[in-house]
Coordinates of C-alpha atoms in Angstrom, one line a residue:
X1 CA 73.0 118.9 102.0
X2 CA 73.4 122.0 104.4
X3 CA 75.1 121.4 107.6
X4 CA 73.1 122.6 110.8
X5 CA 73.6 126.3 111.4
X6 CA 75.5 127.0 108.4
X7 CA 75.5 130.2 106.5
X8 CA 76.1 130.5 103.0
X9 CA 78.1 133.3 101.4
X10 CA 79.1 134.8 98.0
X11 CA 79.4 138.0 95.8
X12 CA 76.3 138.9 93.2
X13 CA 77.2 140.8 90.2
X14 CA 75.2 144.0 89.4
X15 CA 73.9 144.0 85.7
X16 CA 74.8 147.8 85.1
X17 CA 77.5 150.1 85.5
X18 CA 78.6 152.9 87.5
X19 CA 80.4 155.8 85.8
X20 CA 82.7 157.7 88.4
X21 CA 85.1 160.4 86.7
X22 CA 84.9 159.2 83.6
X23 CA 85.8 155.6 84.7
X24 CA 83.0 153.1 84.5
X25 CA 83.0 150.3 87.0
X26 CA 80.5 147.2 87.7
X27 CA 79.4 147.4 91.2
X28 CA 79.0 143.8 93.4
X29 CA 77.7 142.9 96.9
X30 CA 79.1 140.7 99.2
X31 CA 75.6 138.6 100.7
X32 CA 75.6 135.9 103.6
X33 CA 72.6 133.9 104.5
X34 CA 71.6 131.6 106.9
X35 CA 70.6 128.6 105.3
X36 CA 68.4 126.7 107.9
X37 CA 66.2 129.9 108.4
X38 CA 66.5 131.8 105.1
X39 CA 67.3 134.4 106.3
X40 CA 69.5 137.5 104.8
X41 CA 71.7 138.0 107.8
X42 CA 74.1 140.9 105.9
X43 CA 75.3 142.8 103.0
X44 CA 78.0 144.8 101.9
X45 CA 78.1 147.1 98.5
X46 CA 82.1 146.8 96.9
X47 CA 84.3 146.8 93.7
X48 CA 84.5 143.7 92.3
X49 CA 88.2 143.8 93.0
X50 CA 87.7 144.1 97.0
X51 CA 85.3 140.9 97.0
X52 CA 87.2 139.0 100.1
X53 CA 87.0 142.0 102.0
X54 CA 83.5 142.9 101.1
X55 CA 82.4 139.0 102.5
X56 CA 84.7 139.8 105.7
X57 CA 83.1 143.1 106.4
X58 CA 79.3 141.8 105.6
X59 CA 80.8 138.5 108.1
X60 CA 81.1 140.8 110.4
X61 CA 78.0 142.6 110.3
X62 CA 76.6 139.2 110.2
X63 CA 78.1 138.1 113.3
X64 CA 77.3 141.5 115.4
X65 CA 73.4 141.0 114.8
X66 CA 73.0 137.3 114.9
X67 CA 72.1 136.1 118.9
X68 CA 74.8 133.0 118.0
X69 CA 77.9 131.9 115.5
X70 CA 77.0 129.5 112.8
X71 CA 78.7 126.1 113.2
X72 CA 79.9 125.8 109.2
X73 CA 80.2 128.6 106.5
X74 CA 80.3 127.9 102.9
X75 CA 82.0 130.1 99.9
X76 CA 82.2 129.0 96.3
X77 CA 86.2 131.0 95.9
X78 CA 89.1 129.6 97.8
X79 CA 90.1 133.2 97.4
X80 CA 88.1 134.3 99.6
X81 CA 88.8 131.5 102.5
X82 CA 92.0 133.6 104.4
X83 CA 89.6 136.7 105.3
X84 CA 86.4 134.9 105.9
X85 CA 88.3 132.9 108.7
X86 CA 90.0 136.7 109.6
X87 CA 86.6 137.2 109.8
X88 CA 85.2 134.9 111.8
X89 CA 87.6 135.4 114.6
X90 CA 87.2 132.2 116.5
X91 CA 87.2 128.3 115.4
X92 CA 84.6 127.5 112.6
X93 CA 84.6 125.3 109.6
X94 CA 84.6 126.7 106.2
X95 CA 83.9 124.6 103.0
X96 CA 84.8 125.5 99.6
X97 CA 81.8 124.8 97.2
X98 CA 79.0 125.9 95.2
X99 CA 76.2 128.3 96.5
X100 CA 72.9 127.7 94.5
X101 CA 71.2 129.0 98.3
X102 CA 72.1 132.5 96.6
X103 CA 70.2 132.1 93.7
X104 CA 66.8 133.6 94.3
X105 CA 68.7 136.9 96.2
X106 CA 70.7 137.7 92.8
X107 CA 67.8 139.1 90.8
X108 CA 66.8 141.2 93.0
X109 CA 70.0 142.9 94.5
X110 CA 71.4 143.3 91.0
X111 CA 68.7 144.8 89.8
X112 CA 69.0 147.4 92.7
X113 CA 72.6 147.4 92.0
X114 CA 71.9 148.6 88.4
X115 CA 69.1 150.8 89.4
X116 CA 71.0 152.2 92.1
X117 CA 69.5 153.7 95.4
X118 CA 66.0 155.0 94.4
X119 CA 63.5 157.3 96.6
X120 CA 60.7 155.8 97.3
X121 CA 57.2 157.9 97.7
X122 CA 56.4 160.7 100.2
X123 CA 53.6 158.9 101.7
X124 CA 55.8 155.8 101.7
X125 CA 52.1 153.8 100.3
X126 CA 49.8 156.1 102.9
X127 CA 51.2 155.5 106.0
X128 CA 52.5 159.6 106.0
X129 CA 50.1 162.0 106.3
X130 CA 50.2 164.3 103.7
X131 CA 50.3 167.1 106.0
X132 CA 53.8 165.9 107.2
X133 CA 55.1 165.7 103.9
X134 CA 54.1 169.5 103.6
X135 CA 55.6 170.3 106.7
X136 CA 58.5 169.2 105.0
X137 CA 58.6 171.0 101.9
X138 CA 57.5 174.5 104.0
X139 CA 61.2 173.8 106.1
X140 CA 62.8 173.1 103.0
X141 CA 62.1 175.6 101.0
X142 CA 63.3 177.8 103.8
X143 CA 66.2 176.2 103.8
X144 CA 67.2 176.3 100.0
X145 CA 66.3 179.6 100.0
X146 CA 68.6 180.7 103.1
X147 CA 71.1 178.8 101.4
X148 CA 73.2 177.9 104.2
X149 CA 75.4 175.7 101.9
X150 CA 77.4 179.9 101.8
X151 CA 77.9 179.7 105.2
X152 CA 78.8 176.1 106.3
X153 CA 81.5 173.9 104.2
X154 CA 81.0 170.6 103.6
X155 CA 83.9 169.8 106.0
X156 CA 82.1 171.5 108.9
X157 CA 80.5 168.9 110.8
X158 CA 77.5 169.8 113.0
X159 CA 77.0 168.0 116.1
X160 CA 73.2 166.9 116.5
X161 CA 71.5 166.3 119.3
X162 CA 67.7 165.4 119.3
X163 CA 66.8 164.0 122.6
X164 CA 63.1 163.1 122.0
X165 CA 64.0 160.8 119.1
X166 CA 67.2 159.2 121.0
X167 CA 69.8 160.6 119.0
X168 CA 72.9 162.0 120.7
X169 CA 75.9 163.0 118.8
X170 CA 75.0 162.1 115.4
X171 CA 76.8 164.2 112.5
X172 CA 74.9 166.6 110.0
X173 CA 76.7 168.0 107.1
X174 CA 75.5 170.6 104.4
X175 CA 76.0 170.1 101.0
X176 CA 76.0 172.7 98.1
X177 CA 79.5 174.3 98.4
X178 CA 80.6 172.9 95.2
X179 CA 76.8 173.5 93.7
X180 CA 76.6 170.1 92.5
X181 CA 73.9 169.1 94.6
X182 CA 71.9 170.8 97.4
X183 CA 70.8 169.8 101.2
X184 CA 72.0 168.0 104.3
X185 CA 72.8 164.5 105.3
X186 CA 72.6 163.2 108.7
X187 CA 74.5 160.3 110.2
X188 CA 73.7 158.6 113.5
X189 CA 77.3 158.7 115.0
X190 CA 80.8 159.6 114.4
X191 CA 82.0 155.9 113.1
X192 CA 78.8 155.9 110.2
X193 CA 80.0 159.1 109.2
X194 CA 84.0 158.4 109.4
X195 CA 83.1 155.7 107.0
X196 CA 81.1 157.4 104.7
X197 CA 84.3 160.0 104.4
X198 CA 86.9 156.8 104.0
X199 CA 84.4 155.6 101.1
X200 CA 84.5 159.0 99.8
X201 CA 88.5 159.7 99.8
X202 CA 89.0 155.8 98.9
X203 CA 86.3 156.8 95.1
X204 CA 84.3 153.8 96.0
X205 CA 81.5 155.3 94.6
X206 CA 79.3 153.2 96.4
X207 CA 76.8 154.3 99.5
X208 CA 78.0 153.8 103.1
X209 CA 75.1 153.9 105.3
X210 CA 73.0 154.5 107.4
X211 CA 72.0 157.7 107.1
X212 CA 69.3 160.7 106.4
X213 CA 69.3 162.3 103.1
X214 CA 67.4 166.0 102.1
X215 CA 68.3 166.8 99.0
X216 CA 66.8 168.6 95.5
X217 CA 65.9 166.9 93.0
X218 CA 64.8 167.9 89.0
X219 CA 60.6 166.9 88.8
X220 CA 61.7 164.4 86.5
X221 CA 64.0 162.6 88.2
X222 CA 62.0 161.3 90.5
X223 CA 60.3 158.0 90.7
X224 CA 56.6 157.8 89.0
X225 CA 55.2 157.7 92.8
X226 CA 56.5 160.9 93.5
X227 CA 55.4 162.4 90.8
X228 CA 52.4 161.3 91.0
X229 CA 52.2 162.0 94.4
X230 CA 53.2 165.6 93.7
X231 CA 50.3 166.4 90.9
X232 CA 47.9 165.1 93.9
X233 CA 48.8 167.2 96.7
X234 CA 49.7 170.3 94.9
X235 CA 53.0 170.7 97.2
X236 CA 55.4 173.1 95.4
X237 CA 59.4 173.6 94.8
X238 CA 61.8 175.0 97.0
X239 CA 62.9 177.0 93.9
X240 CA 62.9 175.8 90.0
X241 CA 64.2 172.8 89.1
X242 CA 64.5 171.9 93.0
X243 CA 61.7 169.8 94.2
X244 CA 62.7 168.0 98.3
X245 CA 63.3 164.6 98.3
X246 CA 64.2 162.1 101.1
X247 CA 66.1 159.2 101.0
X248 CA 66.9 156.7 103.6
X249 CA 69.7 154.0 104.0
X250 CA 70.4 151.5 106.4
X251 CA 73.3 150.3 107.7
X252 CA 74.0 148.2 104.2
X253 CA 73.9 151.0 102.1
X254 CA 70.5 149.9 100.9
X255 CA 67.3 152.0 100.3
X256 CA 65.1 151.3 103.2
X257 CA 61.1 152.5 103.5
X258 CA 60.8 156.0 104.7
X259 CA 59.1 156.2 108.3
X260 CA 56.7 159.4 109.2
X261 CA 59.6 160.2 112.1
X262 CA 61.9 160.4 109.1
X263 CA 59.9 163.5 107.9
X264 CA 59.9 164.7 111.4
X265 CA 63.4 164.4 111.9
X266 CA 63.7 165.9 108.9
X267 CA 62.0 169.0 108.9
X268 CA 63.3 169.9 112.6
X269 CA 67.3 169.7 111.2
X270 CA 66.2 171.8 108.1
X271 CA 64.4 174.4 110.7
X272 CA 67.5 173.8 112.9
X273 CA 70.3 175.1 109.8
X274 CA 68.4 178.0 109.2
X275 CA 67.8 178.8 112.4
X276 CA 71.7 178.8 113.6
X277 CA 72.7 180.2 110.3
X278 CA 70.7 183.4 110.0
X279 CA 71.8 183.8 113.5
X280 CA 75.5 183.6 112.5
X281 CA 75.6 184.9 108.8
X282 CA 79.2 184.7 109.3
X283 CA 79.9 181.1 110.9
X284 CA 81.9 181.2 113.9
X285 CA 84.4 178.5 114.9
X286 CA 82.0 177.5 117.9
X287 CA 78.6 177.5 117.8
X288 CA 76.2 175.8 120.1
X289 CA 72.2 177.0 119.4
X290 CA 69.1 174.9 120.2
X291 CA 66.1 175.4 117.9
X292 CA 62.6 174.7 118.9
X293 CA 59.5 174.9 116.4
X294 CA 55.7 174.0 117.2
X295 CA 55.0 170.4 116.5
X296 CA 58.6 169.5 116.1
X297 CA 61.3 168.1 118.2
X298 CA 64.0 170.4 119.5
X299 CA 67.2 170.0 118.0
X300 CA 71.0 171.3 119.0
X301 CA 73.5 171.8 116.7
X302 CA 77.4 172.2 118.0
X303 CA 80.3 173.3 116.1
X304 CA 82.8 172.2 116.2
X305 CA 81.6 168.4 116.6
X306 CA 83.2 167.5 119.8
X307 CA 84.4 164.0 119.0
X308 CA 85.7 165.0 115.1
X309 CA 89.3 166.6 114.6
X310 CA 89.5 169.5 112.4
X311 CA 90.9 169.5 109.1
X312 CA 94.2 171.2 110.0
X313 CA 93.9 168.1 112.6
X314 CA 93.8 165.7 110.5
X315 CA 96.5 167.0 108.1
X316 CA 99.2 167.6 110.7
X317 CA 98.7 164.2 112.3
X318 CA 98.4 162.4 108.7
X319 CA 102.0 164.2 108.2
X320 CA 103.7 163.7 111.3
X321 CA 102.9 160.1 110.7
X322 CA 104.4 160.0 107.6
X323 CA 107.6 161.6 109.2
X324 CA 107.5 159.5 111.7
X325 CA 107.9 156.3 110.1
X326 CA 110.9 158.2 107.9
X327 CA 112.7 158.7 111.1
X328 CA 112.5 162.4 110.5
X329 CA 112.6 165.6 112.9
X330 CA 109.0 165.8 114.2
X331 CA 109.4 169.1 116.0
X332 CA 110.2 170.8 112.7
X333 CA 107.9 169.0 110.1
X334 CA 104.8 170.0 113.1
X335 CA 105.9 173.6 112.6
X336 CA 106.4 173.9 108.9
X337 CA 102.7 172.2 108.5
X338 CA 101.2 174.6 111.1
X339 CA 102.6 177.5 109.3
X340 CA 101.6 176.3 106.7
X341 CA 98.3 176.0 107.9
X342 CA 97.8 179.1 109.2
X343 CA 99.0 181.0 105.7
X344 CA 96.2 179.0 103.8
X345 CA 93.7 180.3 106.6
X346 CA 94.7 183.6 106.8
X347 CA 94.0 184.1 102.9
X348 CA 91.0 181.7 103.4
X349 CA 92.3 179.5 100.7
X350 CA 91.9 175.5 100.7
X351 CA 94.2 174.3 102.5
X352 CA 94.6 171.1 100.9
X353 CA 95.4 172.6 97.5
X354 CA 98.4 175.0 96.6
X355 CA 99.3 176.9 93.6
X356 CA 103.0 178.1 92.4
X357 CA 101.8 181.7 93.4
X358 CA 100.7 180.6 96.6
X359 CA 103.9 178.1 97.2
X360 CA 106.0 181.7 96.4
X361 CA 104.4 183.7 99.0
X362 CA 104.5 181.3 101.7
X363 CA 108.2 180.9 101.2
X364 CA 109.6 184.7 100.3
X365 CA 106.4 187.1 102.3
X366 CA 105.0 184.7 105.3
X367 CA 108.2 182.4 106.3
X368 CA 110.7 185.3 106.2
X369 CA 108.1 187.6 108.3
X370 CA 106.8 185.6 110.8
X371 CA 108.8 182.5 111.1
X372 CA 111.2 182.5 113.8
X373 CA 113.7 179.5 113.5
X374 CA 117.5 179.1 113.6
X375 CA 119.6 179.4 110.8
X376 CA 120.0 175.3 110.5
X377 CA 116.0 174.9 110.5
X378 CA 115.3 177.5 108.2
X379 CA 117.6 176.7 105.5
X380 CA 116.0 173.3 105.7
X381 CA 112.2 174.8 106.1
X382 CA 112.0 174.4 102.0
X383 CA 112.5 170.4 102.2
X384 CA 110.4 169.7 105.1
X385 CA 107.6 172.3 102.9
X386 CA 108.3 170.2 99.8
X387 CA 107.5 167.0 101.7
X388 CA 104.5 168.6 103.5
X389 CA 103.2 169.4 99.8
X390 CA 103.6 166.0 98.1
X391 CA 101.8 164.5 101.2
X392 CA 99.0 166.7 101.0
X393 CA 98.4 166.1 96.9
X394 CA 98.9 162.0 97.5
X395 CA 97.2 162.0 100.7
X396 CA 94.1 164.3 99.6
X397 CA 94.2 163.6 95.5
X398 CA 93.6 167.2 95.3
X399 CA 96.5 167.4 93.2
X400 CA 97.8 165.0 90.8
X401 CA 101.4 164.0 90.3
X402 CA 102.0 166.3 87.5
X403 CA 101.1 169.5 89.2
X404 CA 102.5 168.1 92.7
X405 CA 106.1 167.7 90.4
X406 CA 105.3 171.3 89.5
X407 CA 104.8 173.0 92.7
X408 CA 108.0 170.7 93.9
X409 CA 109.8 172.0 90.9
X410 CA 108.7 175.5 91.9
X411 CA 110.3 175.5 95.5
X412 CA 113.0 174.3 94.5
X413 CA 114.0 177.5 91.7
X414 CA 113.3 179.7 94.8
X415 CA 115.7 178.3 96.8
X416 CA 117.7 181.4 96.1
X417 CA 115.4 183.8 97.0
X418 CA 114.3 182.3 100.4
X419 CA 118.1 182.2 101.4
X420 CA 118.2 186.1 101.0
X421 CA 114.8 186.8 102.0
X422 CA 115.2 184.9 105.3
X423 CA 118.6 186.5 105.9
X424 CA 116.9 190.5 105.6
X425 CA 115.8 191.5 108.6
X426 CA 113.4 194.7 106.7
X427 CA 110.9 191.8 105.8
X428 CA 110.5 190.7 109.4
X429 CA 107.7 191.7 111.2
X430 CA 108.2 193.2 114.5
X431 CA 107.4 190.3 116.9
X432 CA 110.3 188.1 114.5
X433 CA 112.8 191.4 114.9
X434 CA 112.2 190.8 118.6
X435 CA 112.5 187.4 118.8
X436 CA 115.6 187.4 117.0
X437 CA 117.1 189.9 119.2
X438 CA 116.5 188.0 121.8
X439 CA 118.1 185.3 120.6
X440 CA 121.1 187.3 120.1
X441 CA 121.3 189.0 123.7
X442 CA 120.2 185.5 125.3
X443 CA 117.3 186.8 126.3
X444 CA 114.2 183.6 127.5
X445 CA 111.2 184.0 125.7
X446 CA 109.6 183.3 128.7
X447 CA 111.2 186.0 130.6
X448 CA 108.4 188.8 130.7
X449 CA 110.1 191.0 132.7
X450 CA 113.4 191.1 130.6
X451 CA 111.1 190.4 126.7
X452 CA 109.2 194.0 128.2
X453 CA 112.7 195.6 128.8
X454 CA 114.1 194.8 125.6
X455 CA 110.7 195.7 123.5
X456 CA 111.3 199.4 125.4
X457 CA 114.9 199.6 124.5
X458 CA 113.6 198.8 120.8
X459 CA 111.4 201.1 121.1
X460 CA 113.3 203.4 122.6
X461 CA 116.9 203.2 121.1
X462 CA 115.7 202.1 117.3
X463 CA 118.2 199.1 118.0
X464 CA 119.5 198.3 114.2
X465 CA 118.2 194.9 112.6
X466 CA 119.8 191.4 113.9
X467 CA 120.9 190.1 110.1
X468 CA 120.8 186.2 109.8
X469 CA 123.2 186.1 107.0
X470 CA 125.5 188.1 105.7
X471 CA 125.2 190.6 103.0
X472 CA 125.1 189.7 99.4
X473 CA 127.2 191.7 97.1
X474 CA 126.0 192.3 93.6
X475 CA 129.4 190.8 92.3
X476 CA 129.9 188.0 94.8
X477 CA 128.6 184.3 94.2
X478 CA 124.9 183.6 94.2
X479 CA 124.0 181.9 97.5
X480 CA 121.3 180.1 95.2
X481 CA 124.6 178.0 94.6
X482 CA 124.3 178.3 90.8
X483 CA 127.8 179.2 90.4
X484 CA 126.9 182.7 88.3
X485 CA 127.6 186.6 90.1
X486 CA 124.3 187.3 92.6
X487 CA 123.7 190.3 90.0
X488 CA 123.1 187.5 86.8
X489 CA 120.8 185.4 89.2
X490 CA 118.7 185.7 92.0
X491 CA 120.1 189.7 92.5
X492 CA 119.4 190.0 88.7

């Protein structure tokens, strides 16, 4: 018999697969119920190998919504007993038995687990007016066509605000950059969305919600209703092969019913994109524009989002941590990753990913032009960059360990060549020729007054070059350290 209060949880197999990358995995969700009113109290969509921690989470969602704790809780896996009572956070008893409570919930969440999230009908059964729905597909047609997916990445993240419908700093992202699939999804607050990005990077496969999905769909992928609902009204493509649908999930990661302020909310972002991007064909890196349509609610969209690091944020911190707990120089490994940084966005490259060609330049063009350092940092610039590029490939999975050990491999043969690049003053650029003479005289960086003197006695006098090392003769040892004449190796 059920103790008073007690709620009863447990993992429910789905009955199909998912295929992610070529892997195929069986998705489960964690459930917990509450026995004495039979009542689902929370979900939680996971692998089947992240089961305890799936129960914790949906505990936790569990205990958030309910207006009191339950006095016993129930799991059939001693397994799972450490990180339900982690859970829990306070004193509760837990009993180790069987569930048959979770019967009747199996068939249905595995069969949506095997379906997987499906789109339910414009109309959602009648209660949209069709005229909404159209009001809909006339925005999004405007949008596929303006194709703002050219403009914004995917890691740009709008800031929205919609006052009338109560949202304040939600996050809108715009999908199509890697033309896999077409739209915009909005999430209600930085935390939904940081999630949905962890589940991303972490391959769950699995939805993190809630949130607002327009996307484009082929006619026949859609659900019978749709199609159906399509045929009756007559409402038309944004383009071939790309028919607007609208999917909902709540805060489990399950399907919920679209609403008619769904559509509204909807249609005003899709107005909104277009609107800011044919303003800025080119995408500056702050934007702020309100847009304001007949019949709609105004919406503003800020970039960047004001509570969100950027990407180069994100990356330097992620490193510096990483250095950090090695006990490394922090001063240093912050530089060589802004450099690095700022090379990738000057060529407009990603800067997550590097190729040999791009590992080459950054070392013998950009470091020995415009990196000012002592002789000490810079002949240990190569290290810190070799780090910096094995942290982005593990960190990012943008790069697997065979081409990471490649582009490692890579910085190391041009060891040579760095030494003797860095060491040339006729690759510097003019602000690194000045800031080496400075150096040399003793002259503060800070010092306007004496920095202006000495850029008119440069320019003036045609000061020779401060050299960082000393010339290489063709006969004398490679500084490369390989033991052979400079004129067999690196001079060669």
């Amino acid at each position: 018999m059920a103790a008073a209060n007690e709620w009863v949880g447990g993992i429910i197999a789905s009955t199909g697969d998912v295929v992610e990358e070529g892997a195929a995995f069986r998705p489960s969700v964690a459930v917990w119920l509450d026995v004495k009113n039979d009542q689902l109290l929370a979900t939680e969509l996971c692998r089947p190998e992240h089961a305890a921690a799936a129960l914790a989470g949906a505990l936790q969602k569990a205990l958030e919504r309910s207006e009191g704790r339950p006095a016993a809780l129930r799991v059939a896996e001693e397994a799972w007993v450490d990180a339900v009572r982690a859970a829990a956070g306070g004193p509760v008893s837990i009993a180790v038995g069987p569930t048959p409570e979770l019967g009747p919930l199996e068939e249905n969440l595995a069969a949506f687990l095997a379906e997987g999230p499906q789109m339910p009908g414009y109309t959602a059964e009648g209660t949209i007016p069709p005229e909404r729905v159209e009001r809909l597909f006339r925005a999004a047609r405007r949008f596929f066509q303006a194709q703002p997916w050219k403009v914004a990445a995917e890691e740009e993240v709008f800031a929205v605000d919609v006052p009338e419908l109560g949202i304040e700093g939600g996050c809108l992202i715009v999908i199509g950059a890697q033309e896999e699939a077409r739209g915009f999804t909005l999430f209600p607050d930085v935390d939904t969305y940081l999630a949905f990005v962890e589940a991303v990077s972490e391959e769950e496969g699995l939805p993190v919600g809630p949130f607002l999905h327009l996307g484009f769909e082929q006619e026949q992928d859609l659900g019978p209703t749709m199609r159906a609902e399509l045929q009756r009204y007559g409402w038309k493509a944004a383009a071939p092969g790309a028919v607007p649908a609208l999917l909902a999930l709540d805060e489990d990661g399950l399907t919920r019913e679209l609403e008619e302020l769904d559509h509204v909310l909807a249609t005003a972002l899709a107005e909104a994109v277009v609107d800011l991007v044919e303003k800025h064909p080119e995408l500056p890196e702050e934007a702020d524009e309100t847009s304001s349509h007949d019949g709609l609610p105004e919406v503003r969209l800020q970039l960047p989002h004001p509570e969100i690091d950027s990407l180069d944020e994100v990356i330097v911190y992620g490193f510096l941590e990483e250095e950090e707990a090695q006990g490394r120089d922090l001063e240093l490994a912050e530089s060589v990753a802004v450099h690095a940084l700022d090379f990738k966005e000057a060529s407009e490259a990603d800067p997550v990913a590097w190729s040999p060609a791009e590992v080459e330049e950054f070392l013998l063009v950009y470091v020995p032009k415009k990196v000012s350092y002592s002789e000490e940092e810079l002949l240990l610039l190569p290290r810190v960059f070799g780090r910096f590029l094995r942290f982005l490939g593990e960190s990012f999975e943008v790069m697997d360990e065979k081409r990471i050990r490649r582009l490692l491999d890579h910085v190391d043969e041009l060891l040579g060549r760095f030494r003797l690049a860095i060491g040339d003053p006729s690759r510097w650029a003019p602000a690194k020729r000045l800031a080496m003479l400075a150096h040399q005289r003793g002259v503060d960086l800070t010092d306007r007054e004496a920095m202006a003197g000495l850029v008119n006695e440069m320019n003036a006098q045609q000061l020779p070059s401060v050299r960082l090392a000393p010339k290489v003769g063709r006969n004398d040892p490679c500084p490369c350290g390989s033991g052979k004449k400079h004129k067999k190796c690196c001079g060669a």
